[in-house]
mmCIF file of C-alpha atoms in Angstrom:
data_model
loop_
_atom_site.group_PDB
_atom_site.id
_atom_site.type_symbol
_atom_site.label_atom_id
_atom_site.label_comp_id
_atom_site.label_asym_id
_atom_site.label_seq_id
_atom_site.Cartn_x
_atom_site.Cartn_y
_atom_site.Cartn_z
ATOM 1 C CA MET A 1 4.458 -2.096 5.251
ATOM 2 C CA GLU A 2 3.743 0.008 8.302
ATOM 3 C CA ILE A 3 4.241 -1.499 11.728
ATOM 4 C CA TYR A 4 2.928 -0.106 15.012
ATOM 5 C CA HIS A 5 3.545 -1.688 18.373
ATOM 6 C CA GLN A 6 2.516 -1.075 21.939
ATOM 7 C CA ARG A 7 3.270 -2.850 25.198
ATOM 8 C CA ARG A 8 0.301 -4.156 27.174
ATOM 9 C CA GLY A 9 1.586 -5.792 30.360
ATOM 10 C CA THR A 10 3.562 -8.847 29.345
ATOM 11 C CA ALA A 11 2.288 -8.635 25.776
ATOM 12 C CA LEU A 12 3.645 -6.824 22.762
ATOM 13 C CA LEU A 13 0.753 -5.885 20.504
ATOM 14 C CA VAL A 14 1.898 -5.433 16.907
ATOM 15 C CA THR A 15 -0.346 -4.001 14.210
ATOM 16 C CA MET A 16 0.793 -4.286 10.604
ATOM 17 C CA ARG A 17 -0.563 -2.550 7.547
ATOM 18 C CA GLY A 18 0.306 -3.639 4.005
ATOM 19 C CA GLU A 19 1.973 -6.708 2.540
ATOM 20 C CA LEU A 20 4.169 -9.156 4.437
ATOM 21 C CA ASP A 21 6.591 -10.724 1.960
ATOM 22 C CA LEU A 22 10.283 -11.209 1.238
ATOM 23 C CA LEU A 23 10.928 -7.455 1.227
ATOM 24 C CA THR A 24 8.949 -6.483 4.320
ATOM 25 C CA ALA A 25 9.403 -9.564 6.532
ATOM 26 C CA PRO A 26 12.889 -8.416 7.671
ATOM 27 C CA VAL A 27 11.427 -5.060 8.771
ATOM 28 C CA PHE A 28 8.804 -6.845 10.855
ATOM 29 C CA ARG A 29 11.420 -9.222 12.284
ATOM 30 C CA THR A 30 13.823 -6.431 13.231
ATOM 31 C CA GLN A 31 11.222 -4.234 14.904
ATOM 32 C CA VAL A 32 9.685 -7.041 16.965
ATOM 33 C CA ASP A 33 13.049 -8.479 17.975
ATOM 34 C CA GLN A 34 14.284 -5.060 19.085
ATOM 35 C CA GLU A 35 11.283 -4.669 21.384
ATOM 36 C CA LEU A 36 11.708 -8.180 22.777
ATOM 37 C CA GLU A 37 15.384 -7.569 23.439
ATOM 38 C CA THR A 38 14.752 -4.202 25.078
ATOM 39 C CA TYR A 39 11.897 -5.360 27.328
ATOM 40 C CA GLU A 40 12.619 -8.735 28.852
ATOM 41 C CA ARG A 41 9.243 -8.833 30.604
ATOM 42 C CA LEU A 42 7.516 -9.217 27.246
ATOM 43 C CA SER A 43 6.657 -12.892 26.981
ATOM 44 C CA ASN A 44 3.608 -12.766 24.718
ATOM 45 C CA LEU A 45 3.109 -11.473 21.204
ATOM 46 C CA ILE A 46 -0.202 -10.473 19.635
ATOM 47 C CA LEU A 47 -0.172 -9.807 15.884
ATOM 48 C CA ASP A 48 -3.087 -7.799 14.533
ATOM 49 C CA LEU A 49 -3.384 -8.879 10.887
ATOM 50 C CA SER A 50 -6.587 -7.004 10.072
ATOM 51 C CA LYS A 51 -4.767 -4.595 7.753
ATOM 52 C CA VAL A 52 -2.429 -7.148 6.179
ATOM 53 C CA ASP A 53 -3.806 -7.709 2.694
ATOM 54 C CA PHE A 54 -1.114 -10.064 1.417
ATOM 55 C CA ILE A 55 1.124 -12.685 2.965
ATOM 56 C CA ASP A 56 3.269 -15.449 1.474
ATOM 57 C CA SER A 57 5.666 -18.065 2.810
ATOM 58 C CA SER A 58 8.336 -15.409 3.513
ATOM 59 C CA GLY A 59 5.896 -13.544 5.767
ATOM 60 C CA LEU A 60 4.839 -16.768 7.450
ATOM 61 C CA GLY A 61 8.476 -17.657 8.054
ATOM 62 C CA ALA A 62 9.030 -14.367 9.883
ATOM 63 C CA ILE A 63 5.948 -14.984 12.047
ATOM 64 C CA LEU A 64 7.097 -18.539 12.806
ATOM 65 C CA GLY A 65 10.508 -17.212 13.800
ATOM 66 C CA ARG A 66 8.896 -14.833 16.324
ATOM 67 C CA TYR A 67 6.726 -17.711 17.584
ATOM 68 C CA LYS A 68 9.871 -19.686 18.402
ATOM 69 C CA ARG A 69 11.361 -16.741 20.303
ATOM 70 C CA ILE A 70 8.189 -16.238 22.293
ATOM 71 C CA ARG A 71 7.977 -19.943 23.114
ATOM 72 C CA GLU A 72 11.523 -19.747 24.481
ATOM 73 C CA ARG A 73 10.166 -17.179 26.941
ATOM 74 C CA GLY A 74 7.312 -19.482 27.875
ATOM 75 C CA GLY A 75 4.709 -17.226 26.250
ATOM 76 C CA LYS A 76 2.115 -17.318 23.511
ATOM 77 C CA LEU A 77 1.802 -15.843 20.043
ATOM 78 C CA LEU A 78 -1.791 -14.963 19.209
ATOM 79 C CA LEU A 79 -3.190 -13.680 15.932
ATOM 80 C CA VAL A 80 -5.979 -11.158 15.516
ATOM 81 C CA ASN A 81 -8.494 -10.685 12.739
ATOM 82 C CA ALA A 82 -6.822 -12.108 9.620
ATOM 83 C CA GLN A 83 -8.434 -11.305 6.286
ATOM 84 C CA PRO A 84 -9.860 -14.361 4.454
ATOM 85 C CA GLN A 85 -6.969 -14.747 2.002
ATOM 86 C CA VAL A 86 -4.442 -14.455 4.854
ATOM 87 C CA GLN A 87 -6.443 -16.881 6.984
ATOM 88 C CA LYS A 88 -6.433 -19.418 4.141
ATOM 89 C CA ILE A 89 -2.633 -19.263 3.941
ATOM 90 C CA LEU A 90 -2.389 -19.693 7.706
ATOM 91 C CA GLU A 91 -4.575 -22.800 7.452
ATOM 92 C CA LEU A 92 -2.629 -24.224 4.497
ATOM 93 C CA SER A 93 0.637 -23.803 6.397
ATOM 94 C CA GLY A 94 -0.749 -25.267 9.610
ATOM 95 C CA LEU A 95 0.271 -22.189 11.601
ATOM 96 C CA ASP A 96 -3.354 -21.715 12.679
ATOM 97 C CA LYS A 97 -2.932 -24.878 14.776
ATOM 98 C CA ILE A 98 -0.202 -23.370 16.934
ATOM 99 C CA MET A 99 -1.243 -19.701 16.828
ATOM 100 C CA PRO A 100 -4.882 -19.178 17.871
ATOM 101 C CA LEU A 101 -6.834 -16.539 15.969
ATOM 102 C CA PHE A 102 -9.028 -14.010 17.799
ATOM 103 C CA PRO A 103 -11.555 -11.495 16.460
ATOM 104 C CA ASP A 104 -9.916 -8.537 18.233
ATOM 105 C CA ALA A 105 -6.925 -7.615 20.365
ATOM 106 C CA GLU A 106 -8.880 -7.291 23.615
ATOM 107 C CA ARG A 107 -10.114 -10.868 23.410
ATOM 108 C CA ALA A 108 -6.599 -12.043 22.625
ATOM 109 C CA LEU A 109 -5.314 -10.186 25.695
ATOM 110 C CA GLU A 110 -7.987 -11.841 27.852
ATOM 111 C CA HIS A 111 -6.730 -15.226 26.659
ATOM 112 C CA LEU A 112 -3.221 -14.715 28.078
ATOM 113 C CA MET B 1 -3.936 -26.189 -29.377
ATOM 114 C CA SER B 2 -5.193 -22.591 -29.393
ATOM 115 C CA ALA B 3 -2.846 -19.618 -29.674
ATOM 116 C CA ALA B 4 -2.330 -17.179 -26.842
ATOM 117 C CA ARG B 5 -4.803 -14.301 -26.943
ATOM 118 C CA ASN B 6 -2.397 -11.975 -25.245
ATOM 119 C CA TYR B 7 1.063 -12.192 -23.754
ATOM 120 C CA MET B 8 3.661 -10.165 -21.919
ATOM 121 C CA ARG B 9 7.300 -10.631 -21.052
ATOM 122 C CA MET B 10 9.434 -8.697 -18.636
ATOM 123 C CA GLU B 11 12.947 -8.920 -17.247
ATOM 124 C CA PHE B 12 14.166 -7.609 -13.947
ATOM 125 C CA PRO B 13 16.968 -8.271 -11.451
ATOM 126 C CA ASN B 14 16.209 -10.723 -8.651
ATOM 127 C CA LEU B 15 15.797 -8.053 -6.005
ATOM 128 C CA PRO B 16 13.303 -8.329 -3.129
ATOM 129 C CA GLU B 17 11.832 -5.000 -4.264
ATOM 130 C CA ASN B 18 10.660 -6.658 -7.482
ATOM 131 C CA VAL B 19 8.616 -9.429 -5.857
ATOM 132 C CA ALA B 20 5.579 -7.226 -5.173
ATOM 133 C CA PHE B 21 5.996 -5.563 -8.571
ATOM 134 C CA ALA B 22 5.949 -8.956 -10.309
ATOM 135 C CA ARG B 23 2.941 -10.404 -8.480
ATOM 136 C CA THR B 24 0.889 -7.218 -8.887
ATOM 137 C CA THR B 25 1.713 -7.025 -12.605
ATOM 138 C CA VAL B 26 0.731 -10.658 -13.179
ATOM 139 C CA ALA B 27 -2.526 -10.240 -11.243
ATOM 140 C CA VAL B 28 -3.471 -7.149 -13.244
ATOM 141 C CA PHE B 29 -2.617 -8.937 -16.494
ATOM 142 C CA ALA B 30 -4.598 -12.024 -15.372
ATOM 143 C CA SER B 31 -7.653 -9.882 -14.658
ATOM 144 C CA GLN B 32 -8.323 -9.846 -18.416
ATOM 145 C CA LEU B 33 -9.722 -13.338 -17.826
ATOM 146 C CA ASP B 34 -12.788 -14.079 -15.721
ATOM 147 C CA PHE B 35 -10.925 -14.950 -12.553
ATOM 148 C CA THR B 36 -12.594 -14.255 -9.232
ATOM 149 C CA LEU B 37 -10.889 -11.934 -6.748
ATOM 150 C CA ASP B 38 -9.950 -14.981 -4.673
ATOM 151 C CA GLU B 39 -8.347 -16.580 -7.719
ATOM 152 C CA LEU B 40 -6.409 -13.397 -8.477
ATOM 153 C CA ASP B 41 -5.150 -13.478 -4.881
ATOM 154 C CA GLU B 42 -4.034 -17.067 -5.448
ATOM 155 C CA ILE B 43 -2.189 -16.062 -8.630
ATOM 156 C CA LYS B 44 -0.477 -13.312 -6.627
ATOM 157 C CA VAL B 45 0.694 -15.774 -4.001
ATOM 158 C CA ALA B 46 1.957 -18.262 -6.598
ATOM 159 C CA THR B 47 3.856 -15.562 -8.507
ATOM 160 C CA SER B 48 5.262 -14.142 -5.290
ATOM 161 C CA GLU B 49 6.590 -17.563 -4.296
ATOM 162 C CA ALA B 50 8.150 -18.269 -7.690
ATOM 163 C CA VAL B 51 9.855 -14.872 -7.891
ATOM 164 C CA SER B 52 10.918 -14.993 -4.221
ATOM 165 C CA ASN B 53 12.650 -18.287 -4.959
ATOM 166 C CA THR B 54 14.765 -16.583 -7.612
ATOM 167 C CA VAL B 55 15.789 -13.963 -5.036
ATOM 168 C CA ILE B 56 16.584 -16.479 -2.303
ATOM 169 C CA HIS B 57 18.092 -19.362 -4.266
ATOM 170 C CA ALA B 58 19.025 -18.611 -7.871
ATOM 171 C CA TYR B 59 22.184 -16.520 -7.717
ATOM 172 C CA GLY B 60 23.570 -16.914 -4.209
ATOM 173 C CA LYS B 61 24.607 -13.472 -2.990
ATOM 174 C CA ASP B 62 24.924 -12.129 -6.517
ATOM 175 C CA THR B 63 22.224 -10.389 -8.494
ATOM 176 C CA GLY B 64 20.926 -12.003 -11.657
ATOM 177 C CA GLN B 65 18.213 -11.715 -14.223
ATOM 178 C CA VAL B 66 14.655 -13.013 -13.920
ATOM 179 C CA VAL B 67 12.424 -13.403 -16.963
ATOM 180 C CA LEU B 68 8.695 -13.448 -16.318
ATOM 181 C CA CYS B 69 6.349 -14.424 -19.150
ATOM 182 C CA CYS B 70 2.561 -14.554 -19.059
ATOM 183 C CA GLN B 71 0.206 -15.847 -21.703
ATOM 184 C CA ILE B 72 -3.532 -15.512 -21.766
ATOM 185 C CA PHE B 73 -5.520 -18.227 -23.498
ATOM 186 C CA PRO B 74 -9.321 -18.261 -23.665
ATOM 187 C CA ASP B 75 -9.509 -20.819 -20.845
ATOM 188 C CA ARG B 76 -6.343 -20.234 -18.827
ATOM 189 C CA LEU B 77 -3.418 -18.135 -17.683
ATOM 190 C CA GLU B 78 0.111 -19.453 -18.074
ATOM 191 C CA VAL B 79 2.961 -17.915 -16.086
ATOM 192 C CA GLU B 80 6.626 -18.772 -16.421
ATOM 193 C CA VAL B 81 9.360 -17.519 -14.100
ATOM 194 C CA ALA B 82 12.861 -18.271 -15.361
ATOM 195 C CA ASP B 83 16.347 -17.601 -14.047
ATOM 196 C CA GLU B 84 19.836 -18.580 -15.162
ATOM 197 C CA GLY B 85 21.054 -19.358 -11.692
ATOM 198 C CA VAL B 86 22.387 -22.360 -9.817
ATOM 199 C CA GLY B 87 19.450 -24.642 -10.610
ATOM 200 C CA ILE B 88 17.863 -27.261 -8.384
ATOM 201 C CA GLU B 89 19.711 -30.464 -7.527
ATOM 202 C CA ASP B 90 16.600 -32.549 -6.889
ATOM 203 C CA VAL B 91 13.292 -31.116 -8.106
ATOM 204 C CA ASP B 92 11.201 -33.880 -6.483
ATOM 205 C CA LYS B 93 12.826 -33.140 -3.133
ATOM 206 C CA ALA B 94 12.198 -29.399 -3.571
ATOM 207 C CA LEU B 95 8.495 -30.129 -3.972
ATOM 208 C CA GLU B 96 8.257 -31.853 -0.598
ATOM 209 C CA PRO B 97 6.482 -29.799 2.087
ATOM 210 C CA ALA B 98 8.850 -28.151 4.588
ATOM 211 C CA TYR B 99 11.914 -28.914 2.434
ATOM 212 C CA THR B 100 14.274 -25.946 2.285
ATOM 213 C CA THR B 101 17.963 -25.443 1.616
ATOM 214 C CA VAL B 102 17.869 -22.147 3.559
ATOM 215 C CA PRO B 103 16.541 -23.113 6.979
ATOM 216 C CA GLU B 104 16.837 -19.634 8.506
ATOM 217 C CA GLU B 105 13.176 -18.692 8.998
ATOM 218 C CA ARG B 106 12.149 -20.394 5.761
ATOM 219 C CA MET B 107 9.179 -22.712 5.896
ATOM 220 C CA GLY B 108 9.771 -24.591 2.661
ATOM 221 C CA LEU B 109 6.179 -23.991 1.649
ATOM 222 C CA GLY B 110 6.619 -21.825 -1.443
ATOM 223 C CA LEU B 111 6.169 -24.634 -3.971
ATOM 224 C CA VAL B 112 3.438 -26.154 -1.799
ATOM 225 C CA PHE B 113 1.441 -22.933 -2.099
ATOM 226 C CA ILE B 114 2.003 -22.834 -5.871
ATOM 227 C CA ASN B 115 0.796 -26.437 -6.122
ATOM 228 C CA GLU B 116 -2.276 -25.593 -4.076
ATOM 229 C CA TYR B 117 -3.201 -22.396 -5.887
ATOM 230 C CA MET B 118 -2.357 -23.219 -9.504
ATOM 231 C CA ASP B 119 -3.782 -26.083 -11.563
ATOM 232 C CA ILE B 120 -0.483 -27.148 -13.105
ATOM 233 C CA LEU B 121 3.058 -26.650 -11.808
ATOM 234 C CA SER B 122 6.067 -27.887 -13.712
ATOM 235 C CA ILE B 123 9.695 -27.184 -12.928
ATOM 236 C CA HIS B 124 12.553 -27.591 -15.356
ATOM 237 C CA SER B 125 15.933 -27.273 -13.729
ATOM 238 C CA GLN B 126 19.424 -28.681 -13.731
ATOM 239 C CA PRO B 127 22.332 -27.732 -11.494
ATOM 240 C CA GLY B 128 24.161 -24.800 -13.077
ATOM 241 C CA GLN B 129 21.574 -24.452 -15.837
ATOM 242 C CA GLY B 130 18.974 -22.237 -14.184
ATOM 243 C CA THR B 131 15.355 -22.939 -13.377
ATOM 244 C CA LYS B 132 12.037 -22.485 -15.177
ATOM 245 C CA VAL B 133 8.866 -22.606 -13.147
ATOM 246 C CA HIS B 134 5.779 -22.969 -15.320
ATOM 247 C CA MET B 135 2.337 -22.455 -13.785
ATOM 248 C CA VAL B 136 -1.127 -22.752 -15.286
ATOM 249 C CA LYS B 137 -4.436 -21.627 -13.851
ATOM 250 C CA TYR B 138 -7.700 -22.391 -15.600
ATOM 251 C CA VAL B 139 -10.695 -20.093 -15.579
ATOM 252 C CA LYS B 140 -13.478 -21.790 -13.664
ATOM 253 C CA ALA B 141 -16.049 -19.011 -13.466
ATOM 254 C CA PRO B 142 -18.749 -19.190 -16.146
ATOM 255 C CA LYS B 143 -18.410 -16.587 -18.857
ATOM 256 C CA PRO B 144 -21.156 -13.950 -19.102
ATOM 257 C CA ASP B 145 -23.706 -14.469 -21.884
ATOM 258 C CA GLY B 146 -22.602 -13.289 -25.283
ATOM 259 C CA VAL B 147 -18.835 -13.499 -24.597
#
């Protein structure tokens, strides 16, 4: 799992590449939480899932945990460009109901 | 009852590093049958959940052994993930959506995903006696002519 992040105003844009599971979810959690702790102005989180080719309930749990943190700051967590198999898992879990999915990061940023 | 056409068995410690190894191995093995790519993805998710459960629940903070067996029949794949860990107190409860004994960032959806993606899920477990998760997925795609 490779994770890249950049700050765009009040949003932290996180791009992941690889598989988000029991092994890699803690890496994602640690990196995002460090950014949120360092930059208090960050109140929104955009996760670009276009290069995530596998996710299971451990990965979803890590995303849900970040959602709760962002909600505490009064912000939004938006998802970008999930692959079909990832999108299906998001729908099965119901996370798609609380985390809107956008076709690209720019459109997600416009939604904030 | 037909005999298995092919089978494999492997043992590994319940380490997070082995979850991806297990699901990839099972998916490659399953590809001997006429599963679609979507179905192979579903098998990967189901295996990942079953093996992840052995890492999270089976042995507490200790490391223990996981035995993964796969059998290929003409019409189906059977996967069994077994541990000799603490077992499950109430299997019916464990199957309920959002039920988890480890609330910290766990969604309690692992068995829900297995139920959704596999055709049969059965769990044999007793406290202190370990757990066996048995999963079956049938081949739905028509076989090519002459096979």
